[in-house]
XYZ file of C-alpha atoms in Angstrom:
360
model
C 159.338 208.506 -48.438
C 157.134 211.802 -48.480
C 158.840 215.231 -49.586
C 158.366 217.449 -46.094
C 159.922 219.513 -44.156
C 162.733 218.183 -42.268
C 164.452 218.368 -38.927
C 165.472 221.200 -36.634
C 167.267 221.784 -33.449
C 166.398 220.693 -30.279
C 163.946 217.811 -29.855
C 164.576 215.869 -27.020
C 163.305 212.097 -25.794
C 164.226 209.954 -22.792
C 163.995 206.253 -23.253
C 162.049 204.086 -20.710
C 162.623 200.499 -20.158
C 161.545 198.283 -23.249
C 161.564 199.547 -27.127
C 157.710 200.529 -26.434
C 157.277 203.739 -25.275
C 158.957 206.781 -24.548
C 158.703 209.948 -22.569
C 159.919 213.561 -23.828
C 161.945 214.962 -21.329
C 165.788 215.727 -20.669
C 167.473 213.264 -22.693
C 169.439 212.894 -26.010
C 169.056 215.143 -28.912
C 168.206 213.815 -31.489
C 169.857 216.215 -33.961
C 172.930 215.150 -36.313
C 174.078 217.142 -39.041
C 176.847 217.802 -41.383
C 178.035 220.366 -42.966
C 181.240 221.643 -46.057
C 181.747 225.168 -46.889
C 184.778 224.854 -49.445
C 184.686 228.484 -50.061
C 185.504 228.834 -46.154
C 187.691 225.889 -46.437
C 185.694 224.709 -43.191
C 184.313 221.577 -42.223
C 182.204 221.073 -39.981
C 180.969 217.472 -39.372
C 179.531 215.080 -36.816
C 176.841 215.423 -34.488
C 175.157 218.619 -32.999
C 173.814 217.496 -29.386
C 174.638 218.014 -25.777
C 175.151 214.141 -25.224
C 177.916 212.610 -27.374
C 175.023 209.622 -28.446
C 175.646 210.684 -31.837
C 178.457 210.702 -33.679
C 179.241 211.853 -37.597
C 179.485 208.228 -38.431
C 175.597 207.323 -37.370
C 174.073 205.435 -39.852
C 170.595 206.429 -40.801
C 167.617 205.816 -43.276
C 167.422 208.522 -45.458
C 163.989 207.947 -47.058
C 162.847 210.061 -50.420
C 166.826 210.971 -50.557
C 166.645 207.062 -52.397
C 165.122 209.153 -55.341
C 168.395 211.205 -56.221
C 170.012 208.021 -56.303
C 167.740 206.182 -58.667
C 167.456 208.890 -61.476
C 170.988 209.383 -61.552
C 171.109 205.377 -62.873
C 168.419 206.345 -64.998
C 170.517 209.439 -66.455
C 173.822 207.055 -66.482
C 172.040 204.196 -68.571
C 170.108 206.989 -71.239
C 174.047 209.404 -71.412
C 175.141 205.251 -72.427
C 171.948 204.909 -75.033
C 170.776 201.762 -72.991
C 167.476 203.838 -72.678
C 165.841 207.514 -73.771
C 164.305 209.045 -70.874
C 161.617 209.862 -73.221
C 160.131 206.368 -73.753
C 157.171 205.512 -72.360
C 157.093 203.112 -69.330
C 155.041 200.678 -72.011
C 158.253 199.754 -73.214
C 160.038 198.439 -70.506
C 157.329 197.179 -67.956
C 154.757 196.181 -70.458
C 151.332 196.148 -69.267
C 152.106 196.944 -65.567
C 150.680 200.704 -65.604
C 147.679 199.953 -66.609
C 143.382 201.050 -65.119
C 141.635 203.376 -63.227
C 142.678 206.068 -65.928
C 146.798 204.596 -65.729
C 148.236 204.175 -68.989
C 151.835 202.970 -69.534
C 151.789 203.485 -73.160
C 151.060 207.574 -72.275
C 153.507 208.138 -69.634
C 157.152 208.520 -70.341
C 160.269 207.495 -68.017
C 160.976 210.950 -67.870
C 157.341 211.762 -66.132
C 158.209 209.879 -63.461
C 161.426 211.196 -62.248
C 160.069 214.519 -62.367
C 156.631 213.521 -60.782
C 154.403 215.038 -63.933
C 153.192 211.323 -64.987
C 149.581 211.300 -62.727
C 150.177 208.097 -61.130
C 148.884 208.142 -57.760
C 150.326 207.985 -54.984
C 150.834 204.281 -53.009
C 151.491 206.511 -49.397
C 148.220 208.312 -49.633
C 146.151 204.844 -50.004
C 143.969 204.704 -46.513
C 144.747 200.793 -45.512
C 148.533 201.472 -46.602
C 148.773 204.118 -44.092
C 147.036 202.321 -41.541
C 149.515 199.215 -41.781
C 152.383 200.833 -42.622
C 152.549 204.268 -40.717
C 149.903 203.751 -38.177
C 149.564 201.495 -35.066
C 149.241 198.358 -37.322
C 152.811 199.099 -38.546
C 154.084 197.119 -35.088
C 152.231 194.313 -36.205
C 153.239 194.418 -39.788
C 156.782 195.889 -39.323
C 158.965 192.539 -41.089
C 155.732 192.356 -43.854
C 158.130 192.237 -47.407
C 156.380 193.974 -50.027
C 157.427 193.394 -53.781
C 157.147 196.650 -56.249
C 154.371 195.226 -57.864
C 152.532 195.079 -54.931
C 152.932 198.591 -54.206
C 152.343 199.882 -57.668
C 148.822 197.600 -57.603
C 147.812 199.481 -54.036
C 148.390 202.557 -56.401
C 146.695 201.482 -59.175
C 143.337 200.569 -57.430
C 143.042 204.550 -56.921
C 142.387 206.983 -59.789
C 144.974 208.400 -62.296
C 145.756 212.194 -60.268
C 145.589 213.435 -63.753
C 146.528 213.307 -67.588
C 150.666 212.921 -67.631
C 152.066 215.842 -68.306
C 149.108 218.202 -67.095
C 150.174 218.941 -63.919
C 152.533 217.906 -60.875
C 151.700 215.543 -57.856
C 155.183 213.893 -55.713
C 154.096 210.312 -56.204
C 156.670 207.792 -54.109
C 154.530 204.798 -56.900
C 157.067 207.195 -59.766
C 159.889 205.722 -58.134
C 159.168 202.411 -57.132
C 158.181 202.045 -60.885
C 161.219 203.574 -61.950
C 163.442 200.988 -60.207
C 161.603 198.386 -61.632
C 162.509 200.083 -65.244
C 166.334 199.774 -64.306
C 165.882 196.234 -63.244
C 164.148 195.865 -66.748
C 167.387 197.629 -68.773
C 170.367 195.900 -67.010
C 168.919 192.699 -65.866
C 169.983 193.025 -61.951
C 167.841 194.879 -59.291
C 168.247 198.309 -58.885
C 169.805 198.598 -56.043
C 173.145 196.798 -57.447
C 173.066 199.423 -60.026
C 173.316 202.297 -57.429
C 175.994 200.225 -56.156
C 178.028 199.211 -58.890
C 177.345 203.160 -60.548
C 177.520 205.597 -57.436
C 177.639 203.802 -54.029
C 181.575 202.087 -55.232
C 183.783 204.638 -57.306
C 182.607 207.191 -54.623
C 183.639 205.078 -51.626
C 180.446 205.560 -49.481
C 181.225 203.410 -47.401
C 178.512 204.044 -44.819
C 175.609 203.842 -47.825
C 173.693 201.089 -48.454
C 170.130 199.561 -50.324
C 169.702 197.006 -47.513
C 166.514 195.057 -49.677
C 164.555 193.559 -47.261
C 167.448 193.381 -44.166
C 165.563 194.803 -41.012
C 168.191 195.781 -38.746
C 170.558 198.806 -39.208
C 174.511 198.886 -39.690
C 176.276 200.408 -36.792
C 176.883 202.786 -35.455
C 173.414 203.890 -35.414
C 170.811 204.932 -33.031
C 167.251 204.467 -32.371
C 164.645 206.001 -34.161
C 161.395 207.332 -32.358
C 157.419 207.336 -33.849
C 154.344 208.641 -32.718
C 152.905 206.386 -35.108
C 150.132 209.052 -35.088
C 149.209 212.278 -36.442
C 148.161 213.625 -33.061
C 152.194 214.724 -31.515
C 151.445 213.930 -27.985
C 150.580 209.980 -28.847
C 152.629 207.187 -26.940
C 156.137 207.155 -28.763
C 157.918 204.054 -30.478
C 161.178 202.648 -31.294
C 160.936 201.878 -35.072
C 164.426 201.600 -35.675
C 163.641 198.044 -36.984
C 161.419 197.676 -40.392
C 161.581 195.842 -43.254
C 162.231 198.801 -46.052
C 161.060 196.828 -48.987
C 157.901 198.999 -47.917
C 159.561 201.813 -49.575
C 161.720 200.292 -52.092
C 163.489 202.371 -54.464
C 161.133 205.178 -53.516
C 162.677 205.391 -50.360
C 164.651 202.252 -48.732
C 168.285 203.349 -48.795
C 170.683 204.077 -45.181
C 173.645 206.346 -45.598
C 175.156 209.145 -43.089
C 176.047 212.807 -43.378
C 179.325 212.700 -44.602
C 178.191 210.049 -47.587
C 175.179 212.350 -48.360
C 177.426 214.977 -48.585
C 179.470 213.313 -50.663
C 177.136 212.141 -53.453
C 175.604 215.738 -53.439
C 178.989 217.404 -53.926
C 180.072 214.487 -56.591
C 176.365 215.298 -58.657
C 176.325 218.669 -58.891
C 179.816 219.127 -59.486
C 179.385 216.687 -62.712
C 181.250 213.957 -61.679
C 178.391 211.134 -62.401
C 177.052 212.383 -65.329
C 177.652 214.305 -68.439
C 177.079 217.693 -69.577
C 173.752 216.775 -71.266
C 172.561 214.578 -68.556
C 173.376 217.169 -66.017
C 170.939 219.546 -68.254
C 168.154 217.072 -67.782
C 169.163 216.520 -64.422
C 168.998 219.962 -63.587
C 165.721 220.876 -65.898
C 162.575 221.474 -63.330
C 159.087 221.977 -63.179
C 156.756 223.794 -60.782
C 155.440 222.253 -58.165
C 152.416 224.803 -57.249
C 152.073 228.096 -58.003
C 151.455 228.395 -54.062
C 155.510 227.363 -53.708
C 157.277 229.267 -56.590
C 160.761 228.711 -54.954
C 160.338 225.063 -54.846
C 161.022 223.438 -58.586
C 161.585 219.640 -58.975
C 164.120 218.599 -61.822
C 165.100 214.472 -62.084
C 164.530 213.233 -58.666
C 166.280 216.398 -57.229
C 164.596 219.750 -55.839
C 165.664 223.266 -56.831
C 164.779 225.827 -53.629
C 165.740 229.536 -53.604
C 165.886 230.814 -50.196
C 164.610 234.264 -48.314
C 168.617 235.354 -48.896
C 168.493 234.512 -52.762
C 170.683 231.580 -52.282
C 169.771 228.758 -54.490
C 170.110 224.894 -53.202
C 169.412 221.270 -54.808
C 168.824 218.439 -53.077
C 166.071 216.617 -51.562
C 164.080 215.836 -48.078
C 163.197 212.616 -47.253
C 161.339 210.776 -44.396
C 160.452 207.371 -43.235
C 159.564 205.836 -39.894
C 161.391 207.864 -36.851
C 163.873 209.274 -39.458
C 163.408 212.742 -41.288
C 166.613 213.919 -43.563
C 167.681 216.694 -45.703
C 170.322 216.610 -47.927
C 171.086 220.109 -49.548
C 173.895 221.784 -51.569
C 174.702 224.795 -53.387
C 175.100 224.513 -58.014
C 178.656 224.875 -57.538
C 178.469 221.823 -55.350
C 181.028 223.511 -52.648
C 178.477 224.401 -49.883
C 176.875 221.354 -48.268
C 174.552 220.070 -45.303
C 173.138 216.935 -44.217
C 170.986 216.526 -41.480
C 168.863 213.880 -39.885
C 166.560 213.704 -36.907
C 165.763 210.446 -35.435
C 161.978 211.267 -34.437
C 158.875 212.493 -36.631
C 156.884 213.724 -34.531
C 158.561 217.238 -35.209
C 160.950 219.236 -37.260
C 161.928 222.262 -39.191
C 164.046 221.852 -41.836
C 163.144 225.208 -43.590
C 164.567 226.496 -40.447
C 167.905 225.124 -40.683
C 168.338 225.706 -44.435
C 167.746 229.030 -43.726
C 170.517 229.430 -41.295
C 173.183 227.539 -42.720
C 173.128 228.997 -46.309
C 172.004 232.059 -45.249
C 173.144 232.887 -42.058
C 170.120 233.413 -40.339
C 169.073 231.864 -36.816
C 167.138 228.687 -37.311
C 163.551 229.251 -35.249
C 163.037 227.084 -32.082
């Protein structure tokens, strides 16, 4: 759900007997990726490992990557005057955004797809992270969680700041913004990415699964320290119930779909000129990370090379992604690695869309 570096090359993990515990050692890499140059008229597409245990059709959850998905709704409903992106959240979830310095009526739509609205974040909440991401996620794994719940976890905390003042990545933004397209077209969200991107583009291996725990197939198993400390007892969270990450982060799709969507947005094929404008209108993130501007649920990155990339990173238990491509939308990559314990995916954007070798 968190924007963070990514995956790179060459983690490795043996399974032992059970879905417990797992040594690193010799096994399968974990690595798949995906990648369309147009301008080479290349593709190159599938997995990159020494084992054949993944294959360019895995299926994978692809976390904060959700985000791209929902604003693009959001953009399709305001280009269709079903909403202005400059309303405040008042006006469609009345009352909801409300103590602890939170105030609906201040805070437009638009400040939450671009993360300037000072809501707090539900992630960073202590006892979240203890029952979601820590060790009392294997005891809580199949817990549903409605977005109101999550948004009142959020809400117990502090306002981060006035909206508008300043910029914080707050996963609450999105959970709150698929509760506003719920609120505009009557149906949950995730039927609107559906019906709006997930059909007339034939992504056929995306999905919002809700609260269904299991994954489609093919897929493989994804690994989690379920720790900060790197050398902690590794487990197989391929199984959670993703309503813990909503439309903040619950979607499952696979390199070639990713790819897909990317090419389709940025390209203009899901939304008009002047949405594409808003789309592609960012702010800074930190004056500490000047190459790193977020637009509408989208990230703008220029690279050592002077390349520029959109996209956006996303991770959730045992799964990190990136999803990356170039304004012309002819130079792609997706790539996912199906263990958090480690990962560069600076690395790899490096070397792809510039050329240089990714570090070990």
């Amino acid at each position: 759900m968190v924007v963070e570096d990514g995956p790179a090359l060459g983690v490795e993990v043996e399974a032992e007997a059970g879905d417990v515990a797992l040594d690193r050692g010799d096994g399968g890499r974990a690595v798949l990726g995906g990648v369309v140059d147009e301008r080479q008229r290349g593709e190159r597409a599938g997995d990159r490992e020494e084992h054949g245990e993944r294959g360019g059709d895995d299926h994978y959850r692809i976390g904060s990557l959700t985000k791209t998905f929902v604003a693009t709704v959001l953009l399709q409903l305001q280009a269709e005057g079903r909403i202005d992106l400059d309303d405040p959240v008042e006006k469609w979830l009345p009352g909801v955004v409300r103590g602890n310095g939170h105030d609906g009526r201040r805070i437009s739509v638009r400040q939450l797809l671009n993360h300037t609205s000072g809501v707090h974040d539900v992630t960073s909440d202590p006892a979240f992270q203890e029952r979601v991401f820590g060790p009392g996620f294997l005891e809580h794994r199949y817990d549903t969680w409605t977005p109101r719940q999550l948004v009142d976890v959020a809400l117990s905390h502090p306002a981060d700041f006035p909206p508008g003042t300043s910029w914080s990545y707050s996963n609450t933004n999105y959970v709150l913004a698929g509760m506003v397209i719920e609120e505009v077209t009557g149906r949950p969200y995730g039927k609107a990415v559906e019906n709006r991107i997930i059909k007339p583009l034939k992504l056929r291996g995306t999905s919002v699964p809700g609260t269904r725990a299991s994954m489609p197939r093919p897929s493989s198993p994804a690994w989690s320290t379920l720790s900060a400390d790197p050398g902690a007892p590794v487990h197989d969270v391929s199984r959670l119930n993703p309503s813990v990450a909503g439309s903040a982060g619950e979607m499952i799709s696979d390199s070639n779909d990713l790819q897909t969507f990317y090419r389709a947005l940025l390209k203009g094929r899901l939304l008009p000129r002047a949405e594409m404008r808003e789309l592609t209108t960012t702010v800074p993130v930190s004056p500490e990370v000047p190459r790193i501007r977020y637009g509408l649920g989208i990230m703008w990155e220029k690279l050592s090379c002077g390349k520029e990339i959109w996209g956006h990173s996303g991770g959730i238990h045992g799964s990190s992604t990136e999803g990356r491509v170039t304004r012309d939308g002819e130079h792609s990559l997706a790539l996912n690695l199906n263990a958090d314990w480690t990962g560069d995916g600076a690395a790899v954007l490096e070397a792809e869309f510039c050329g240089t070798s990714p570090r070990s």
